[in-house]
XYZ file of C-alpha atoms in Angstrom:
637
model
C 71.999 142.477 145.319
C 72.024 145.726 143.975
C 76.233 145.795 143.869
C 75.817 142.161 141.894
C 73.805 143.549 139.229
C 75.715 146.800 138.547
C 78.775 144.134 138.631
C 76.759 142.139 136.056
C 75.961 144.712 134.061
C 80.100 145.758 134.244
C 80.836 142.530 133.129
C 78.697 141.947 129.910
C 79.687 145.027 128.850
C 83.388 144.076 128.990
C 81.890 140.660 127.612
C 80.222 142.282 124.487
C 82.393 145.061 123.566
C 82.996 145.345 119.887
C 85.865 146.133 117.548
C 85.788 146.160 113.855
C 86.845 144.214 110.791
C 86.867 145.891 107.675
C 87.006 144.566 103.664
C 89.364 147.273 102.468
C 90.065 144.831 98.940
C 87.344 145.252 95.445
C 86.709 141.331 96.291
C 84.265 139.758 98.691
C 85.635 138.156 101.761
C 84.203 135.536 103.609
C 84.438 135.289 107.505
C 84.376 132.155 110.270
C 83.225 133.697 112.923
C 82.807 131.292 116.072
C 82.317 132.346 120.164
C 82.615 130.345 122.998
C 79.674 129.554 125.265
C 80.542 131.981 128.606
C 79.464 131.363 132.417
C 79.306 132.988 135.576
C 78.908 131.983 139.265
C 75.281 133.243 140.304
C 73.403 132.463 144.077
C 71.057 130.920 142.900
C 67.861 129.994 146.048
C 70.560 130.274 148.103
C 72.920 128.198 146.431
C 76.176 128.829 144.281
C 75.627 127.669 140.739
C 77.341 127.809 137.437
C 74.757 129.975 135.174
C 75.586 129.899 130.786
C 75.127 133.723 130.054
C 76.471 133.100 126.626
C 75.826 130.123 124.210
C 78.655 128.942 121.912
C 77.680 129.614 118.481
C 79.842 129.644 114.974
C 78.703 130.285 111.669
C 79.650 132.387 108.450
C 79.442 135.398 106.703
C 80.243 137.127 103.615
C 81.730 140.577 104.053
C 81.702 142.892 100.977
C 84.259 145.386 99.350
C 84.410 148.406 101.937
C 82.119 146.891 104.528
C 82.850 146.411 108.329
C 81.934 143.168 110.729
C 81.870 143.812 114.168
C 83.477 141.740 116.310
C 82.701 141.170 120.015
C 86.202 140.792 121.579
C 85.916 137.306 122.771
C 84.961 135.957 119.711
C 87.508 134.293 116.851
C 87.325 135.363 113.876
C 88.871 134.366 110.340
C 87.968 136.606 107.182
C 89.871 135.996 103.747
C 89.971 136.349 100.113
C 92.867 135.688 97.986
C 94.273 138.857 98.528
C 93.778 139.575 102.032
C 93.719 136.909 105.153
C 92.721 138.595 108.158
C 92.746 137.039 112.010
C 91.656 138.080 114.854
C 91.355 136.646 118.465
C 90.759 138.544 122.162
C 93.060 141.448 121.661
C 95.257 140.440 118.723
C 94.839 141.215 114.904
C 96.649 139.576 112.494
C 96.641 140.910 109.133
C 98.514 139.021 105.673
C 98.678 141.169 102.770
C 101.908 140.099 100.777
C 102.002 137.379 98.636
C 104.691 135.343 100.893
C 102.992 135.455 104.199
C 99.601 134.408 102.511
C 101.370 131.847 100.294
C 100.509 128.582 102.362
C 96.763 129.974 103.083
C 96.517 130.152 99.415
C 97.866 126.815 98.320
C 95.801 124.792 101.041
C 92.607 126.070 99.211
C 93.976 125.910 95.713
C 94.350 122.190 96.070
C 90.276 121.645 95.823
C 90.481 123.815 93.026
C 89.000 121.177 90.560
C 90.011 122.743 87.486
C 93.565 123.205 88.151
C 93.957 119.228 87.684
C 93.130 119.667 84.225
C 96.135 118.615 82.273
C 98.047 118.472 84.598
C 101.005 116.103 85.886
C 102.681 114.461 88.749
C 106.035 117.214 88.180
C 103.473 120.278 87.678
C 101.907 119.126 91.320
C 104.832 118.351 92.684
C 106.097 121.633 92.201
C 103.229 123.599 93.182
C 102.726 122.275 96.060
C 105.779 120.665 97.495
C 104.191 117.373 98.642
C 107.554 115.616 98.628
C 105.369 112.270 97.781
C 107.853 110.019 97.499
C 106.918 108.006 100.957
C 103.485 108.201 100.158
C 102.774 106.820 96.755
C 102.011 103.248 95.936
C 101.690 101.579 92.896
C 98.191 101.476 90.939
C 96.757 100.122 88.336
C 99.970 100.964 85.803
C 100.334 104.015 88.036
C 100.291 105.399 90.884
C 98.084 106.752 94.061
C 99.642 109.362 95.851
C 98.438 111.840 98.871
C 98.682 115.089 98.693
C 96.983 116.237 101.766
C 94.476 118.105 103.666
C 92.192 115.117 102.466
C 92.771 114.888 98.648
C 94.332 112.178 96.985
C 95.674 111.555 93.365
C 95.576 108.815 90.893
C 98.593 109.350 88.006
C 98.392 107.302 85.064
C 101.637 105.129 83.664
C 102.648 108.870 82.561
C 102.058 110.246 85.325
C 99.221 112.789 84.404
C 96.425 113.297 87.050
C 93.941 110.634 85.815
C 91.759 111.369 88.972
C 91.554 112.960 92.546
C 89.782 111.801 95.650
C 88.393 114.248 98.295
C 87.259 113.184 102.001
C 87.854 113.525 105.591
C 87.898 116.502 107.784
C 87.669 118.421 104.428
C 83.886 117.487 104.333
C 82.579 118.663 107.437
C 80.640 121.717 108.052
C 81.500 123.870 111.077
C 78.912 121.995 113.310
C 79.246 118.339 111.610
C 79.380 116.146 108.864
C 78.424 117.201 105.098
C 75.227 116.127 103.955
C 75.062 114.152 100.902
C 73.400 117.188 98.470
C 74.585 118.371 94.955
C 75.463 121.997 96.991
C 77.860 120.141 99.052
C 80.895 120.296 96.861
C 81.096 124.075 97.703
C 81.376 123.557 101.006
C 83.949 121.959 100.939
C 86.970 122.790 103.525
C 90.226 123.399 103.305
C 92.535 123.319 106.374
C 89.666 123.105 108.421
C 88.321 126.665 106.922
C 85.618 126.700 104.877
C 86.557 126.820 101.129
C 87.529 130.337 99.955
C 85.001 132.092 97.498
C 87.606 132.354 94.612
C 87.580 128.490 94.307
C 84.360 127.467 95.786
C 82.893 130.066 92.885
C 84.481 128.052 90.109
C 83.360 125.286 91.492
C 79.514 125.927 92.120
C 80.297 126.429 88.095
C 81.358 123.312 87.264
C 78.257 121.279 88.448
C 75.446 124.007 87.808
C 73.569 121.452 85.719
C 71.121 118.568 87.310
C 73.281 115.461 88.253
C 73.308 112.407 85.942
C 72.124 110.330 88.329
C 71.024 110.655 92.007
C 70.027 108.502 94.503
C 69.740 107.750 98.358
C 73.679 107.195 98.445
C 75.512 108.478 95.350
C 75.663 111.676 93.190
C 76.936 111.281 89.817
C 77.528 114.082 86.914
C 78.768 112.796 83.548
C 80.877 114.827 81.473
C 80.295 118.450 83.628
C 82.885 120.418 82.135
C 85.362 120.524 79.229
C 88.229 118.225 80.983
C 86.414 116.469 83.384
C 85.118 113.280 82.935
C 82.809 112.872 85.803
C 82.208 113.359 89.638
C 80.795 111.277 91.985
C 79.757 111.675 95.858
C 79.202 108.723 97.642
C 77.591 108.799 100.862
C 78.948 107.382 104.361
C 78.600 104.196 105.377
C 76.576 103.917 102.669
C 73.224 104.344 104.024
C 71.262 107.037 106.349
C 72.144 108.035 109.963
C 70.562 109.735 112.427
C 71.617 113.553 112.614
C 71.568 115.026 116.048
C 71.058 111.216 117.994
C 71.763 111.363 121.340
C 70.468 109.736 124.578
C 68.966 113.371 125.628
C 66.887 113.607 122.497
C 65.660 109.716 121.796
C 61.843 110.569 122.528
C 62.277 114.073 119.944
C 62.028 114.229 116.235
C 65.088 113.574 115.376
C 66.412 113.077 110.953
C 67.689 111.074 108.891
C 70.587 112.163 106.739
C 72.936 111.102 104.399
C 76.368 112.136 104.663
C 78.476 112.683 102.453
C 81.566 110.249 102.428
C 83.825 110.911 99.707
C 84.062 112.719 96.468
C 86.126 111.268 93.220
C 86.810 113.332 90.171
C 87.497 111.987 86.991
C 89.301 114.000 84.246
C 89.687 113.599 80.508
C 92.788 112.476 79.138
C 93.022 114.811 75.806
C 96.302 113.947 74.418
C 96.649 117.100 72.117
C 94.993 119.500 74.334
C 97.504 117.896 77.232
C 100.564 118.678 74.435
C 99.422 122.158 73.844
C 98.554 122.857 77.346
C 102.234 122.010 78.732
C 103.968 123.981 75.763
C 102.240 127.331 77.018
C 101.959 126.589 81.093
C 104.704 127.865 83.111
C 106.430 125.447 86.315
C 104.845 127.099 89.270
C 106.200 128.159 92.692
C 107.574 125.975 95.372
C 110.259 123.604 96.317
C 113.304 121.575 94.612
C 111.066 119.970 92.342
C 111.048 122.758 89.783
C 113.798 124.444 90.696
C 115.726 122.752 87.204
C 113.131 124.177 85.444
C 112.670 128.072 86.469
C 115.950 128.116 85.816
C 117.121 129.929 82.813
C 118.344 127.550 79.266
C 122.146 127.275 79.622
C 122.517 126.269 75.622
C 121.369 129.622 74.291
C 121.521 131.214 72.220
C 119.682 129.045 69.170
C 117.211 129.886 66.323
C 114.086 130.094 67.516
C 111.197 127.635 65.195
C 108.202 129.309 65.837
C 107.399 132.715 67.747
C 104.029 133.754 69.278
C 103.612 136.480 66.638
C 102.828 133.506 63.784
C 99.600 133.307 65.663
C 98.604 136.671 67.277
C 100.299 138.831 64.590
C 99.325 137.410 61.544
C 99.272 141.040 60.010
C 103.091 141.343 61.125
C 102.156 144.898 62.452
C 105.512 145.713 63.844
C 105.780 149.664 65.482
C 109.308 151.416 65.745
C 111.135 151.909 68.433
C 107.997 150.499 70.760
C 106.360 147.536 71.156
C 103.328 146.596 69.845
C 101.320 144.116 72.861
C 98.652 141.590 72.794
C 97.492 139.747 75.410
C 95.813 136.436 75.784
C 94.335 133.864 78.380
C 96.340 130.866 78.017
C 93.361 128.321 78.217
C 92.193 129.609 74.831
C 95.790 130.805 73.190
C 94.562 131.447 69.883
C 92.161 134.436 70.393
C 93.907 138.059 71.229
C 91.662 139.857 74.032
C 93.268 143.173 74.045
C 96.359 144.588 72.273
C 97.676 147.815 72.403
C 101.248 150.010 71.523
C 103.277 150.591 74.576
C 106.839 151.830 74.943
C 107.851 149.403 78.116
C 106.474 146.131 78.479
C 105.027 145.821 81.775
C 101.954 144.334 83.294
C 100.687 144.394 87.045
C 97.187 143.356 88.079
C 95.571 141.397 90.811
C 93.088 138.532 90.099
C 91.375 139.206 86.976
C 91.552 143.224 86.433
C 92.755 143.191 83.421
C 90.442 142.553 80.458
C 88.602 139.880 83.120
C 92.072 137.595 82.340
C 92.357 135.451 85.643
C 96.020 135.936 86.610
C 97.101 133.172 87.224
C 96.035 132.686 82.652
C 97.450 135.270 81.835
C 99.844 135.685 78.499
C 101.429 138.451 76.950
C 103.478 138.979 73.507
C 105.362 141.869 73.282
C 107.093 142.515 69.770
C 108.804 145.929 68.161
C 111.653 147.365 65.608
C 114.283 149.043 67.810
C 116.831 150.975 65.231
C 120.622 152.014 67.308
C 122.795 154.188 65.568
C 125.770 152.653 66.795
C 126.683 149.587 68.439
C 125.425 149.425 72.221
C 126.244 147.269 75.147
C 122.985 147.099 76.506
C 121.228 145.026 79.947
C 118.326 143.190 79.312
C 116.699 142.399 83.121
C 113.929 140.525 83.326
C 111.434 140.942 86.519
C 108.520 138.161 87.143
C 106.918 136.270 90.265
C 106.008 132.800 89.237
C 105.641 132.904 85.696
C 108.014 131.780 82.023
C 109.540 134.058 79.993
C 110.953 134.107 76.772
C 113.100 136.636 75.117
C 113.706 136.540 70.881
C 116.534 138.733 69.272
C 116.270 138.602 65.380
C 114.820 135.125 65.756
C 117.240 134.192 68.436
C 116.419 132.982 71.422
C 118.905 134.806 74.025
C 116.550 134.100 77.240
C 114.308 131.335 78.364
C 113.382 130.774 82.073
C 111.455 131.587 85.341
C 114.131 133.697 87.151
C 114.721 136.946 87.669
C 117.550 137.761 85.445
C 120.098 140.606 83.826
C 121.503 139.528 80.589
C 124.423 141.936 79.274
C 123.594 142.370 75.289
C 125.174 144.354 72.332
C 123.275 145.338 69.686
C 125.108 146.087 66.603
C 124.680 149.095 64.548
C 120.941 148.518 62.379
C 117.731 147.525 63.517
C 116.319 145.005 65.438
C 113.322 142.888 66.549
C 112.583 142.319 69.815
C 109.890 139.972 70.662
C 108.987 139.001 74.480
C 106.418 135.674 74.939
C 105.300 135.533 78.751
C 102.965 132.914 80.784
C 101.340 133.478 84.586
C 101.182 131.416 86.735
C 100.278 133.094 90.116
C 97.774 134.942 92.113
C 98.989 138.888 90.986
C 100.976 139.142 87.488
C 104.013 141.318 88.269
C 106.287 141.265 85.350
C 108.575 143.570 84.055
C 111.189 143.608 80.918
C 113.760 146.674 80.712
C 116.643 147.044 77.945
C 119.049 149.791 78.870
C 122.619 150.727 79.166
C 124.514 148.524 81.010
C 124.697 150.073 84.857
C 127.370 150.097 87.290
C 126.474 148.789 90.941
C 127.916 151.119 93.794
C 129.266 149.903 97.236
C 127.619 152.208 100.427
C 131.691 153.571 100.770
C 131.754 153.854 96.901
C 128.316 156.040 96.636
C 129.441 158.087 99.843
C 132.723 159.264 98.196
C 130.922 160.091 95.217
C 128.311 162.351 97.024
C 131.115 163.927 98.920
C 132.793 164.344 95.497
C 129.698 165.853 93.209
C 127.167 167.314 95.602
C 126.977 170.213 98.091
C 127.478 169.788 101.355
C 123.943 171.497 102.611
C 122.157 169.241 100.383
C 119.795 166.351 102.519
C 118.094 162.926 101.837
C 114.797 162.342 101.155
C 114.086 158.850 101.145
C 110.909 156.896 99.244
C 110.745 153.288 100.077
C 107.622 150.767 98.600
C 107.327 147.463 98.198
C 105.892 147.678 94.874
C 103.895 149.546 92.273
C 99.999 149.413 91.938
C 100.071 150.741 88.893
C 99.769 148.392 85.847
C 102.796 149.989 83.877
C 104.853 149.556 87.429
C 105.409 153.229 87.588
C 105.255 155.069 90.956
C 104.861 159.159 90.375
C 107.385 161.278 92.882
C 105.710 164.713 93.421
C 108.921 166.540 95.122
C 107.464 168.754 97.449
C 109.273 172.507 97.486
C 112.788 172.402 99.483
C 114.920 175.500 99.708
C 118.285 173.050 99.896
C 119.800 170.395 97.687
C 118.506 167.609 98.088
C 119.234 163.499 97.672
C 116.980 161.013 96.538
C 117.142 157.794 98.018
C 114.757 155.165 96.270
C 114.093 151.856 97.384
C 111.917 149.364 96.360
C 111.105 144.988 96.163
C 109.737 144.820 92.769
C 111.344 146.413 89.722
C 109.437 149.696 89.073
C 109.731 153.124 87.319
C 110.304 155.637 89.841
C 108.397 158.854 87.441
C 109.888 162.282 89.219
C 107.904 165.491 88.571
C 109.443 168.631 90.275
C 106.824 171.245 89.840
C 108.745 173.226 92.304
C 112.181 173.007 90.679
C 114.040 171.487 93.918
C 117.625 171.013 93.029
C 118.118 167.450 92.803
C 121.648 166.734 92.614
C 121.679 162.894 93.039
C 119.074 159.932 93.237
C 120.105 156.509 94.676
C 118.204 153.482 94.323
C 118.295 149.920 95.515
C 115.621 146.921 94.970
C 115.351 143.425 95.185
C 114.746 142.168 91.686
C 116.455 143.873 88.754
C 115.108 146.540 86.004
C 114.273 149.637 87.956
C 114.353 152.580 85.921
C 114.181 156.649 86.748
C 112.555 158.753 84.651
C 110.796 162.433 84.456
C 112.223 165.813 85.983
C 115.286 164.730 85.564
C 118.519 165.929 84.005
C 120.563 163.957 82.207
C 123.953 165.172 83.938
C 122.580 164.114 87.350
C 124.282 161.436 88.845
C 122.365 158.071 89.294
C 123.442 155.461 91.611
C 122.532 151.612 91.476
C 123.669 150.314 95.152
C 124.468 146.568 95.484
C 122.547 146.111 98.712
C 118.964 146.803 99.969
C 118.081 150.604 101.363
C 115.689 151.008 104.035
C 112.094 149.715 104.010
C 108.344 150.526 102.695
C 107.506 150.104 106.553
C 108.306 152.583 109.108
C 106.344 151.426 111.707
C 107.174 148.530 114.039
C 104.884 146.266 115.724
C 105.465 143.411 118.360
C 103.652 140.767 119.992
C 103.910 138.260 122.805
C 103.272 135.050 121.865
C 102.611 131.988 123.642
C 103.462 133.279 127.260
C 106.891 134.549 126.421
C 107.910 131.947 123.830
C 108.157 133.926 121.244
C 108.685 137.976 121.169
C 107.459 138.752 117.194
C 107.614 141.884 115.347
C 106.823 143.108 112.292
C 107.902 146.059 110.422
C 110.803 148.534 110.674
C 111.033 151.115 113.281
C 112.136 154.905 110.704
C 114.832 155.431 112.905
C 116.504 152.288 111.758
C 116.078 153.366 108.219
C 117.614 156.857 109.011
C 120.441 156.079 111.020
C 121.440 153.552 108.041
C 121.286 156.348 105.406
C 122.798 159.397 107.267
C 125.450 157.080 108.008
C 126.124 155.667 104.134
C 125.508 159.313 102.403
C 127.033 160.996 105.454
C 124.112 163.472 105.051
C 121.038 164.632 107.104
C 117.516 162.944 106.191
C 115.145 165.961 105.733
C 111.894 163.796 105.501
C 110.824 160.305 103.969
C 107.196 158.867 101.951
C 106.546 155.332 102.473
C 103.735 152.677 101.190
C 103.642 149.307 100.293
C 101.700 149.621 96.943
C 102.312 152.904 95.512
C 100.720 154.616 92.385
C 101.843 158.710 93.569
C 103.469 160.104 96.267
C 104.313 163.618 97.814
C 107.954 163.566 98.331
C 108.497 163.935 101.364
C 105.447 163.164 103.540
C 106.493 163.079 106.781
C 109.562 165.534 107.674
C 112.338 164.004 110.246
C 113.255 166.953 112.597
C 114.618 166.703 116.229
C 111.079 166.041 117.704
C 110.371 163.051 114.795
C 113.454 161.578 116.049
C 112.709 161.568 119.795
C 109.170 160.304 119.117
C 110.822 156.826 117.203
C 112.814 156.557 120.358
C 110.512 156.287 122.352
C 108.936 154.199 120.550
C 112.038 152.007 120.231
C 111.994 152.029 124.451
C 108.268 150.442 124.094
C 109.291 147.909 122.146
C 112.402 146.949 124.363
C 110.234 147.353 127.051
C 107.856 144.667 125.944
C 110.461 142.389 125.230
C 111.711 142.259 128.543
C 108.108 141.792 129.232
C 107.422 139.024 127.131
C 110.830 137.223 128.098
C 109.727 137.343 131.981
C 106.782 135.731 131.108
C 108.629 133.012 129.258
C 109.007 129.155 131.128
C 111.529 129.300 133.634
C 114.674 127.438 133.637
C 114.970 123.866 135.118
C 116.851 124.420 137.885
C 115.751 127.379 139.067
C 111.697 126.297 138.565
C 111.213 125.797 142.278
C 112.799 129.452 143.565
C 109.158 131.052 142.529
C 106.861 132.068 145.192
């Protein structure tokens, strides 16, 4: 008895031991948190019986900025915001912080997103979110019904703009059951089988703050809740009451009625001039092969431009020299300039709504300045954006229009000249970035490696800074070189475009700085000299991760991993430069860095290794895990 309850007690702490979750976004982050209902064999009077020692139980919970939930190990938990989606089950923690891993998350809770219908039409949706509807759209009413999915349907008019939408099924059930017919209801709404994230189900608590129209024992009905939509109604199911919590077990309890809550239809209001004015300023979103025609750039420019954004937002005609004067605006309400400012790039990162309180995904900037050249210049214009529209004006030409990332070769002749950039957001972050600079040559890995061997010394080493992108709002990341007694060569690579800002308090001999990224525009500036060579290479360096992890998944089906291993990173860059790597500083969203952070000596190197064994290791691992082949299924023991 006494060896059963020290086992007991062994075995519930195992059951109930704890890890930790932890908010590290500014935004609040709600978490599904469910555990299943455990059991042990007990002797029980002498007989051997199947005791519950833990009941199944699910509910939610919001988790704020900086604060931790506790998880017991068994239990599965979901937490997630728009920035951050965060899993974790038993012994595995999955964490999306990038905008393309969390892209599908995002979408299947923007659909329920009630404003974003507003305006909008069958291409825009189409486009978002890649229904491919085709197959499943029928003929209505001089239109057409079409399903999207994850329970929400959409009536177009002859036009095709979204006349109304239609939410039900699995997307109105609670964790435990059905959705009660109440006015709070439409916040809990699900998406995916999640409950609705709190950046949507916040604007939509919004929209029907006020006391329903009309309410009775089977329908909800606002009129006119918001500017755009016409009306909302919840009808119940079945149309009448039934029982909640009925069963054979409890027919001589109290048991209650309940409505539930059946469907949901949206109405919106067909405003033909705010519809005109609402297309000219909104940008074709991400996605599939619907929009791809249209984020590409205009192929019959370049042509006079009729009106620019400045006729609106500069009605002073306040024009700086040789910088641009910026104002920027939520494109819901065009007309009225929330911030402006004189800047010398024209940049703008933020998450959410950081800047000025502009949601991102409203966000609209105007950018316009004098630039005087002495002489004339054959200059690159490269534009950098996510999901967004851009327009470039040259003296009242228009010389760019699109949703690409682009680099447009330009010559300026001798005189001044005004520059004016119009931009439109259309995503969760607002990464955008214009540079105009000398045209640059692109180097070859063999072409850069002769020129090192050519025009530095042959001590000198490479210090490498990789990141994924700036968190900065001017997209600048500060380089603090760190004091060196050699040469040494900067290697610089990064996903976005970015301004790589050196400051070498230590006056380190830098006698060459490479970089590489995946969209166009990156610029070095700072400690610099002019005479030092600067190399733009034509492929990819390195990574902003240095540390590889793997996982087994489904019993040796898959073998995943994440990340780069350093020793990948250095091998590839002491091979191309044909020089030693000294040390490297790496981070996904940089603002400043101490170049180098982490120094690569003999021990460094043995230690990624070894690390690089694991990994192998648990490969092999996984793969002997993995189903067996057919014929040889019946040689196990």
């Amino acid at each position: 008895m006494k060896f059963l309850l020290f086992f007991t007690l062994i075995f519930n702490t195992l059951l109930f031991s704890e890890d930790e979750i932890i908010n590290d976004t500014d935004k609040q982050m709600l978490c599904v948190v469910s555990y299943p209902a455990k059991y042990e064999q007990e002797i029980i009077h002498g007989i051997d019986q199947r005791v519950q020692v833990q009941k199944e139980d699910s509910f939610t919970t919001i988790l704020q900025p900086n604060e931790t939930l506790l998880r017991k190990t068994d239990g599965n938990v979901i937490c997630y915001n728009e920035l951050t989606r965060i899993s974790a089950y038993k012994d595995r923690v999955n964490k999306q912080t990038d905008i393309n891993s969390l892209d599908q998350h995002l979408k299947n809770h923007e659909i329920f997103d009630i404003n974003s219908y507003i305006n909008e039409n069958r291409e825009f949706i189409e486009a978002k979110y890649g229904t491919g509807m085709e197959n499943q759209c029928k003929n209505y009413k001089d239109g057409e019904y079409c399903t999207l999915r994850n329970g929400l349907d959409i009536l177009y008019n002859k036009e095709g703009r979204v006349k109304k939408i239609f939410i039900y099924g699995s997307s109105l059930f609670e964790l435990k059951g059905n959705l009660a017919l109440e006015a709070d209801s439409f916040s809990k709404i699900r998406a995916n089988n999640e409950p609705l994230g709190l950046w949507i189900s916040e604007k939509n608590k919004k929209i029907i703050k006020s006391k329903p129209s009309f309410e009775s024992d089977n329908v909800i009905l606002w009129k006119n809740p918001s500017n755009g939509i016409q009306s909302i109604v919840m009808t119940s199911k079945d149309g009448h009451m039934a029982i909640n919590g009925y069963s054979r077990g409890n027919i001589n309890k109290e048991v209650n009625l309940q409505n539930y809550l059946q469907a949901i239809e949206i109405e919106y209001v067909l405003d033909d001039k705010a519809y005109a004015i609402y297309q000219k300023l909104r940008p074709m979103p991400k996605n599939t092969e619907f929009n791809v025609s249209n984020r590409q750039p205009r192929r019959d420019l370049p042509i006079k431009a009729k009106t620019t954004w400045g006729e609106y937002l500069n009605q002073k005609n306040i024009i700086p020299t040789n910088m641009f004067k910026a104002f920027y605006i939520n494109t819901n309400n065009p007309k009225e300039v929330i911030s402006s400012e004189e800047v010398k790039k024209i940049s703008m990162n933020y998450n959410s709504n950081q800047f000025h309180n502009i949601d991102s995904k409203d966000f609209g900037g105007y950018w316009v300045g004098n630039f005087t050249y002495e002489k004339e210049e054959q200059m690159q214009i490269s534009i950098s954006q996510s999901w967004a529209k851009t327009r470039i004006i040259i003296d009242d030409m228009i010389i760019y229009e699109g949703g690409t990332n682009e680099q447009i070769p330009y010559t300026f002749t001798k005189g001044k000249h005004k520059i004016e950039v119009e931009y439109v957001n259309n995503w969760h972050t607002v990464g955008f970035m214009v540079s105009i600079k000398n045209k640059e040559k692109i180097f070859t890995s063999s072409e850069i490696k002769k020129e090192l061997n050519e025009h530095t010394s042959k001590n000198s080493e490479v210090v490498f800074v990789g990141a994924y992108n700036s968190s900065k709002k001017d997209q600048s990341i500060t380089l603090k070189i760190a004091k060196h007694a050699k040469p040494i060569v900067l290697v610089l690579n990064s996903y976005d475009s970015v301004e790589w800002i050196i400051q070498n308090p230590q006056n380190v001999k830098i006698e060459a700085v490479i970089y590489s990224a995946y969209k166009s525009g990156v610029e070095v500036s700072g400690d610099i000299s002019k005479s030092i060579p600067i190399f733009a290479h034509k492929d990819s360096i390195g990574s902003y991760s240095m540390e590889k992890k793997c996982q087994c998944i489904n019993g040796g089906a898959v073998f995943n991993c994440d990340g780069s291993n350093a020793i990948d990173t250095i091998n590839a860059i002491e091979s191309f430069t044909g020089k030693k790597m000294f040390g490297f500083s790496t981070k996904y969203g940089a603002d400043t860095l101490i170049v180098p952070n982490i120094i690569v000596d003999e021990k460094k190197k043995k230690e990624l290794n070894e690390e690089l064994e694991k990994i192998e290791l648990q490969r092999q691992d996984c793969q002997s895990k993995s189903n067996p082949e057919f014929e040889n299924i019946f040689d196990k023991k």
